[in-house]
PDB file of C-alpha atoms in Angstrom:
ATOM      1  CA  MET I   1      48.461 222.339-128.398  1.00 62.00           C
ATOM      2  CA  ASN I   2      50.771 225.153-127.770  1.00 85.00           C
ATOM      3  CA  GLN I   3      52.921 224.215-130.796  1.00 89.00           C
ATOM      4  CA  THR I   4      49.893 223.856-133.065  1.00 91.00           C
ATOM      5  CA  LEU I   5      48.820 227.249-132.231  1.00 92.00           C
ATOM      6  CA  LYS I   6      52.179 228.817-132.619  1.00 92.00           C
ATOM      7  CA  ASP I   7      52.441 227.010-135.999  1.00 94.00           C
ATOM      8  CA  LEU I   8      49.067 228.457-136.926  1.00 94.00           C
ATOM      9  CA  GLY I   9      49.955 231.997-135.823  1.00 94.00           C
ATOM     10  CA  ASP I  10      53.299 231.850-137.846  1.00 95.00           C
ATOM     11  CA  TYR I  11      51.171 230.816-140.838  1.00 95.00           C
ATOM     12  CA  ILE I  12      48.648 233.655-140.374  1.00 96.00           C
ATOM     13  CA  THR I  13      51.482 236.175-139.968  1.00 95.00           C
ATOM     14  CA  ALA I  14      53.162 234.976-143.004  1.00 95.00           C
ATOM     15  CA  ALA I  15      49.943 235.280-145.020  1.00 95.00           C
ATOM     16  CA  LEU I  16      49.089 238.696-143.638  1.00 95.00           C
ATOM     17  CA  PRO I  17      52.558 240.414-142.825  1.00 94.00           C
ATOM     18  CA  GLN I  18      51.057 243.894-143.381  1.00 94.00           C
ATOM     19  CA  ASP I  19      48.109 243.432-141.307  1.00 95.00           C
ATOM     20  CA  ILE I  20      49.023 241.349-138.227  1.00 96.00           C
ATOM     21  CA  SER I  21      50.550 243.871-135.628  1.00 95.00           C
ATOM     22  CA  THR I  22      51.294 241.335-132.829  1.00 94.00           C
ATOM     23  CA  CYS I  23      50.860 237.523-132.648  1.00 95.00           C
ATOM     24  CA  GLU I  24      51.347 235.726-129.349  1.00 94.00           C
ATOM     25  CA  LEU I  25      50.147 232.982-127.148  1.00 93.00           C
ATOM     26  CA  ASN I  26      48.309 234.107-123.879  1.00 90.00           C
ATOM     27  CA  LEU I  27      47.092 231.425-121.495  1.00 86.00           C
ATOM     28  CA  ASP I  28      47.218 228.694-124.192  1.00 86.00           C
ATOM     29  CA  GLU I  29      45.264 230.934-126.674  1.00 91.00           C
ATOM     30  CA  LEU I  30      46.301 232.389-129.782  1.00 95.00           C
ATOM     31  CA  VAL I  31      45.920 236.152-129.702  1.00 96.00           C
ATOM     32  CA  LEU I  32      46.399 238.677-132.677  1.00 97.00           C
ATOM     33  CA  THR I  33      46.451 242.289-132.676  1.00 97.00           C
ATOM     34  CA  VAL I  34      45.552 244.101-136.113  1.00 97.00           C
ATOM     35  CA  PRO I  35      45.081 247.685-137.002  1.00 96.00           C
ATOM     36  CA  ALA I  36      41.325 248.802-137.261  1.00 96.00           C
ATOM     37  CA  ASN I  37      41.613 249.256-141.033  1.00 95.00           C
ATOM     38  CA  ALA I  38      42.679 245.697-141.360  1.00 96.00           C
ATOM     39  CA  ILE I  39      40.062 243.859-139.281  1.00 97.00           C
ATOM     40  CA  VAL I  40      37.686 242.978-142.123  1.00 97.00           C
ATOM     41  CA  LYS I  41      40.349 241.683-144.436  1.00 97.00           C
ATOM     42  CA  THR I  42      41.732 239.641-141.420  1.00 97.00           C
ATOM     43  CA  LEU I  43      38.405 238.242-140.442  1.00 97.00           C
ATOM     44  CA  THR I  44      37.636 237.279-143.930  1.00 97.00           C
ATOM     45  CA  PHE I  45      40.937 235.468-144.347  1.00 97.00           C
ATOM     46  CA  LEU I  46      40.346 233.656-141.157  1.00 97.00           C
ATOM     47  CA  ARG I  47      37.017 232.498-142.208  1.00 97.00           C
ATOM     48  CA  ASP I  48      37.775 231.405-145.710  1.00 96.00           C
ATOM     49  CA  ASP I  49      41.398 230.031-145.489  1.00 95.00           C
ATOM     50  CA  THR I  50      41.484 226.346-145.824  1.00 95.00           C
ATOM     51  CA  ASN I  51      44.132 226.083-142.843  1.00 94.00           C
ATOM     52  CA  CYS I  52      42.056 228.187-140.661  1.00 95.00           C
ATOM     53  CA  GLN I  53      38.216 227.899-141.368  1.00 96.00           C
ATOM     54  CA  PHE I  54      37.082 230.011-138.335  1.00 97.00           C
ATOM     55  CA  LYS I  55      33.483 229.892-139.548  1.00 96.00           C
ATOM     56  CA  LEU I  56      31.792 230.880-136.070  1.00 97.00           C
ATOM     57  CA  LEU I  57      32.019 234.546-134.697  1.00 97.00           C
ATOM     58  CA  MET I  58      31.394 233.502-131.029  1.00 97.00           C
ATOM     59  CA  ASP I  59      31.670 237.102-129.523  1.00 96.00           C
ATOM     60  CA  VAL I  60      32.621 240.591-129.909  1.00 97.00           C
ATOM     61  CA  CYS I  61      33.414 242.551-126.867  1.00 95.00           C
ATOM     62  CA  GLY I  62      35.226 245.326-125.555  1.00 96.00           C
ATOM     63  CA  ALA I  63      37.612 246.238-122.902  1.00 96.00           C
ATOM     64  CA  ASP I  64      38.554 249.469-121.411  1.00 96.00           C
ATOM     65  CA  TYR I  65      42.034 250.879-120.277  1.00 96.00           C
ATOM     66  CA  PRO I  66      41.546 254.524-119.513  1.00 93.00           C
ATOM     67  CA  ASP I  67      45.271 255.473-119.054  1.00 93.00           C
ATOM     68  CA  ARG I  68      46.079 254.408-122.640  1.00 94.00           C
ATOM     69  CA  GLU I  69      45.799 257.075-125.565  1.00 94.00           C
ATOM     70  CA  ARG I  70      43.459 254.355-127.600  1.00 95.00           C
ATOM     71  CA  ARG I  71      41.683 253.429-124.347  1.00 96.00           C
ATOM     72  CA  PHE I  72      39.515 250.423-125.981  1.00 97.00           C
ATOM     73  CA  ASP I  73      40.226 246.968-127.171  1.00 97.00           C
ATOM     74  CA  VAL I  74      37.612 245.505-129.309  1.00 98.00           C
ATOM     75  CA  VAL I  75      38.020 241.787-129.216  1.00 98.00           C
ATOM     76  CA  TYR I  76      36.764 239.248-131.581  1.00 98.00           C
ATOM     77  CA  ASN I  77      36.560 235.509-130.663  1.00 97.00           C
ATOM     78  CA  LEU I  78      36.380 233.010-133.446  1.00 97.00           C
ATOM     79  CA  LEU I  79      35.863 229.165-133.513  1.00 97.00           C
ATOM     80  CA  SER I  80      36.992 226.713-136.074  1.00 96.00           C
ATOM     81  CA  LEU I  81      34.711 223.485-135.765  1.00 95.00           C
ATOM     82  CA  LYS I  82      36.735 221.842-138.556  1.00 94.00           C
ATOM     83  CA  HIS I  83      39.999 222.107-136.765  1.00 93.00           C
ATOM     84  CA  ASN I  84      38.842 222.302-133.287  1.00 93.00           C
ATOM     85  CA  GLN I  85      40.817 225.696-132.743  1.00 93.00           C
ATOM     86  CA  ARG I  86      40.173 229.062-131.411  1.00 95.00           C
ATOM     87  CA  VAL I  87      41.685 232.489-132.161  1.00 96.00           C
ATOM     88  CA  ARG I  88      41.277 235.784-130.526  1.00 97.00           C
ATOM     89  CA  VAL I  89      41.664 239.038-132.525  1.00 97.00           C
ATOM     90  CA  LYS I  90      42.203 242.513-131.052  1.00 97.00           C
ATOM     91  CA  VAL I  91      41.761 246.035-132.421  1.00 97.00           C
ATOM     92  CA  MET I  92      42.530 249.145-130.512  1.00 97.00           C
ATOM     93  CA  THR I  93      40.730 252.388-130.659  1.00 97.00           C
ATOM     94  CA  ASP I  94      39.472 255.517-128.967  1.00 95.00           C
ATOM     95  CA  GLU I  95      36.345 257.110-128.246  1.00 93.00           C
ATOM     96  CA  ALA I  96      36.110 259.070-131.265  1.00 93.00           C
ATOM     97  CA  THR I  97      37.624 256.793-134.077  1.00 95.00           C
ATOM     98  CA  PRO I  98      35.245 254.143-135.679  1.00 96.00           C
ATOM     99  CA  VAL I  99      36.141 250.540-136.090  1.00 97.00           C
ATOM    100  CA  PRO I 100      35.038 249.097-139.431  1.00 97.00           C
ATOM    101  CA  SER I 101      31.928 246.987-138.985  1.00 97.00           C
ATOM    102  CA  VAL I 102      32.325 243.261-139.882  1.00 97.00           C
ATOM    103  CA  THR I 103      28.640 242.527-140.239  1.00 96.00           C
ATOM    104  CA  GLY I 104      29.438 241.860-144.030  1.00 95.00           C
ATOM    105  CA  VAL I 105      31.759 238.888-142.718  1.00 97.00           C
ATOM    106  CA  PHE I 106      29.700 237.514-140.135  1.00 97.00           C
ATOM    107  CA  SER I 107      26.101 238.644-139.775  1.00 95.00           C
ATOM    108  CA  ALA I 108      26.203 237.683-136.078  1.00 95.00           C
ATOM    109  CA  ALA I 109      28.478 240.823-135.430  1.00 97.00           C
ATOM    110  CA  GLY I 110      25.309 243.122-135.755  1.00 96.00           C
ATOM    111  CA  TRP I 111      24.046 242.797-132.250  1.00 97.00           C
ATOM    112  CA  PHE I 112      27.326 241.940-130.690  1.00 97.00           C
ATOM    113  CA  GLU I 113      28.783 245.415-132.204  1.00 97.00           C
ATOM    114  CA  ARG I 114      25.461 247.003-130.903  1.00 97.00           C
ATOM    115  CA  GLU I 115      26.289 245.748-127.379  1.00 97.00           C
ATOM    116  CA  THR I 116      29.789 247.121-127.604  1.00 97.00           C
ATOM    117  CA  TRP I 117      28.497 250.336-128.519  1.00 96.00           C
ATOM    118  CA  ASP I 118      26.020 250.515-125.959  1.00 96.00           C
ATOM    119  CA  LEU I 119      28.239 249.331-122.908  1.00 96.00           C
ATOM    120  CA  TYR I 120      31.523 251.127-124.056  1.00 97.00           C
ATOM    121  CA  GLY I 121      30.699 253.787-126.452  1.00 95.00           C
ATOM    122  CA  VAL I 122      32.883 252.215-129.304  1.00 97.00           C
ATOM    123  CA  LEU I 123      31.739 253.389-132.825  1.00 96.00           C
ATOM    124  CA  PHE I 124      31.549 250.980-135.864  1.00 97.00           C
ATOM    125  CA  ALA I 125      31.525 252.355-139.345  1.00 96.00           C
ATOM    126  CA  ASN I 126      28.843 251.175-141.723  1.00 95.00           C
ATOM    127  CA  HIS I 127      26.911 249.225-139.167  1.00 96.00           C
ATOM    128  CA  PRO I 128      23.430 248.933-140.513  1.00 94.00           C
ATOM    129  CA  ASP I 129      21.574 249.655-137.232  1.00 94.00           C
ATOM    130  CA  LEU I 130      24.071 250.872-134.443  1.00 94.00           C
ATOM    131  CA  ARG I 131      21.776 251.684-131.669  1.00 93.00           C
ATOM    132  CA  ARG I 132      21.655 250.701-127.987  1.00 93.00           C
ATOM    133  CA  ILE I 133      20.469 247.110-127.251  1.00 94.00           C
ATOM    134  CA  LEU I 134      20.820 246.311-123.659  1.00 94.00           C
ATOM    135  CA  THR I 135      20.152 249.825-121.873  1.00 90.00           C
ATOM    136  CA  ASP I 136      16.936 251.690-121.628  1.00 82.00           C
ATOM    137  CA  TYR I 137      15.709 254.413-124.032  1.00 78.00           C
ATOM    138  CA  GLY I 138      17.225 257.590-122.976  1.00 77.00           C
ATOM    139  CA  PHE I 139      20.114 255.971-121.152  1.00 84.00           C
ATOM    140  CA  GLU I 140      23.176 258.495-120.513  1.00 85.00           C
ATOM    141  CA  GLY I 141      26.589 257.219-120.949  1.00 90.00           C
ATOM    142  CA  HIS I 142      28.069 253.913-121.282  1.00 94.00           C
ATOM    143  CA  PRO I 143      28.119 251.728-118.286  1.00 93.00           C
ATOM    144  CA  LEU I 144      31.178 249.531-118.544  1.00 95.00           C
ATOM    145  CA  ARG I 145      33.493 252.429-119.007  1.00 94.00           C
ATOM    146  CA  LYS I 146      35.834 252.495-115.937  1.00 93.00           C
ATOM    147  CA  ASP I 147      35.037 256.181-115.521  1.00 90.00           C
ATOM    148  CA  PHE I 148      31.208 255.542-115.463  1.00 90.00           C
ATOM    149  CA  PRO I 149      29.806 256.402-111.990  1.00 86.00           C
ATOM    150  CA  LEU I 150      28.503 253.473-109.980  1.00 82.00           C
ATOM    151  CA  THR I 151      25.076 255.332-109.343  1.00 81.00           C
ATOM    152  CA  GLY I 152      24.800 256.221-113.067  1.00 83.00           C
ATOM    153  CA  TYR I 153      23.674 259.715-114.123  1.00 84.00           C
ATOM    154  CA  VAL I 154      19.910 259.276-113.845  1.00 83.00           C
ATOM    155  CA  GLU I 155      17.512 257.310-111.665  1.00 82.00           C
ATOM    156  CA  VAL I 156      13.959 255.964-112.867  1.00 82.00           C
ATOM    157  CA  ARG I 157      10.966 256.061-110.791  1.00 85.00           C
ATOM    158  CA  TYR I 158       7.154 255.842-111.194  1.00 91.00           C
ATOM    159  CA  ASP I 159       5.440 259.521-110.666  1.00 90.00           C
ATOM    160  CA  ASP I 160       2.108 258.785-109.269  1.00 92.00           C
ATOM    161  CA  GLU I 161       0.889 262.360-110.302  1.00 91.00           C
ATOM    162  CA  GLN I 162       1.835 262.081-113.835  1.00 92.00           C
ATOM    163  CA  LYS I 163       1.053 258.445-113.975  1.00 91.00           C
ATOM    164  CA  ARG I 164       4.054 257.320-115.790  1.00 91.00           C
ATOM    165  CA  VAL I 165       7.940 256.677-115.343  1.00 86.00           C
ATOM    166  CA  VAL I 166       9.979 259.500-115.112  1.00 86.00           C
ATOM    167  CA  TYR I 167      13.784 259.924-115.351  1.00 83.00           C
ATOM    168  CA  GLU I 168      15.586 262.301-112.968  1.00 85.00           C
ATOM    169  CA  PRO I 169      19.297 263.017-112.002  1.00 85.00           C
ATOM    170  CA  VAL I 170      20.649 260.978-109.434  1.00 82.00           C
ATOM    171  CA  LYS I 171      20.336 262.272-105.922  1.00 77.00           C
ATOM    172  CA  LEU I 172      22.373 260.741-103.246  1.00 70.00           C
ATOM    173  CA  THR I 173      20.466 260.749 -99.557  1.00 66.00           C
ATOM    174  CA  GLN I 174      24.052 260.547 -98.120  1.00 62.00           C
ATOM    175  CA  ASP I 175      27.643 260.507 -99.147  1.00 62.00           C
ATOM    176  CA  PHE I 176      29.449 257.518 -99.903  1.00 62.00           C
ATOM    177  CA  ARG I 177      30.914 255.799 -96.913  1.00 63.00           C
ATOM    178  CA  THR I 178      34.641 255.632 -96.501  1.00 66.00           C
ATOM    179  CA  PHE I 179      35.849 252.162 -95.357  1.00 63.00           C
ATOM    180  CA  ASP I 180      39.097 251.468 -93.930  1.00 64.00           C
ATOM    181  CA  PHE I 181      38.799 247.634 -94.516  1.00 65.00           C
ATOM    182  CA  LEU I 182      40.464 246.957 -91.134  1.00 67.00           C
ATOM    183  CA  SER I 183      39.469 243.687 -89.358  1.00 67.00           C
ATOM    184  CA  PRO I 184      37.760 243.947 -85.960  1.00 65.00           C
ATOM    185  CA  TRP I 185      40.967 243.140 -84.242  1.00 65.00           C
ATOM    186  CA  GLU I 186      43.062 245.596 -86.098  1.00 63.00           C
ATOM    187  CA  GLY I 187      40.678 248.395 -85.642  1.00 60.00           C
ATOM    188  CA  MET I 188      39.936 247.662 -82.092  1.00 62.00           C
ATOM    189  CA  THR I 189      40.203 250.913 -79.600  1.00 64.00           C
ATOM    190  CA  PRO I 190      40.343 251.020 -75.819  1.00 65.00           C
ATOM    191  CA  LEU I 191      37.132 252.676 -75.735  1.00 66.00           C
ATOM    192  CA  LEU I 192      34.270 250.946 -77.739  1.00 64.00           C
ATOM    193  CA  PRO I 193      31.611 253.266 -79.253  1.00 64.00           C
ATOM    194  CA  GLY I 194      28.863 253.562 -76.629  1.00 67.00           C
ATOM    195  CA  ASP I 195      31.118 252.855 -73.452  1.00 68.00           C
ATOM    196  CA  GLU I 196      31.279 256.603 -72.647  1.00 69.00           C
ATOM    197  CA  LYS I 197      27.654 256.332 -71.859  1.00 69.00           C
ATOM    198  CA  ALA I 198      28.260 253.554 -69.365  1.00 66.00           C
ATOM    199  CA  GLY I 199      30.816 255.536 -67.683  1.00 66.00           C
ATOM    200  CA  ASP I 200      28.548 258.802 -67.584  1.00 65.00           C
ATOM    201  CA  LYS I 201      25.793 256.841 -66.078  1.00 60.00           C
ATOM    202  CA  ALA I 202      27.976 255.151 -63.449  1.00 59.00           C
ATOM    203  CA  ALA I 203      29.636 258.441 -62.637  1.00 60.00           C
ATOM    204  CA  GLY I 204      26.045 259.986 -61.984  1.00 59.00           C
ATOM    205  CA  GLN I 205      24.983 257.331 -59.742  1.00 60.00           C
ATOM    206  CA  ALA I 206      28.045 257.712 -57.648  1.00 57.00           C
ATOM    207  CA  ALA I 207      27.528 261.515 -57.439  1.00 57.00           C
ATOM    208  CA  ALA I 208      23.701 260.822 -56.167  1.00 59.00           C
ATOM    209  CA  GLY I 209      24.870 258.578 -53.508  1.00 61.00           C
ATOM    210  CA  PRO I 210      23.500 255.212 -52.253  1.00 59.00           C
ATOM    211  CA  LYS I 211      19.659 254.780 -52.219  1.00 56.00           C
ATOM    212  CA  PRO I 212      17.939 254.931 -49.007  1.00 55.00           C
TER     213      PRO I 212
END
């Protein structure tokens, strides 16, 4: 299988020499990296070429690497039923640079791209209906970004006076706790919490003397 995928990668790279940035085998899967402006051309070739026939777009998803200048990977997973093969195509982008929509190549990309926009904030140029699909109306931010706070920005509750659901800024009743992740044996101290009370009680009884 590895040799078959390697040969396929060499074939695709030879057919699209100006469009394939990298071609590698990762965990027995063929992974192609292409520039954003070549994604439509690349996916069209993978769909239509006789030796490829990747007719099914299984998924479009995102990955966030905040330390990179282009922090997002947009990942396209394709399946060829005819050849029983899979290929993964990646595009790198940032928060402000749109990636061309591939809805004209695979109609299934419509909702996948909406999900990627909703959860990561990746923009898709020429998408026919780019709006949120999983989060609620009025949601702020993109929850799968690495820098998105665990609590979110707003919280939802039902207001009995207004008789409707209201959105409010998150209010924490206490600060986040800091855990040292030590085991009970590593964190053991000679004096356990609460022992000092037993010591104070014994001292008080000794000072009072024996009962008559």
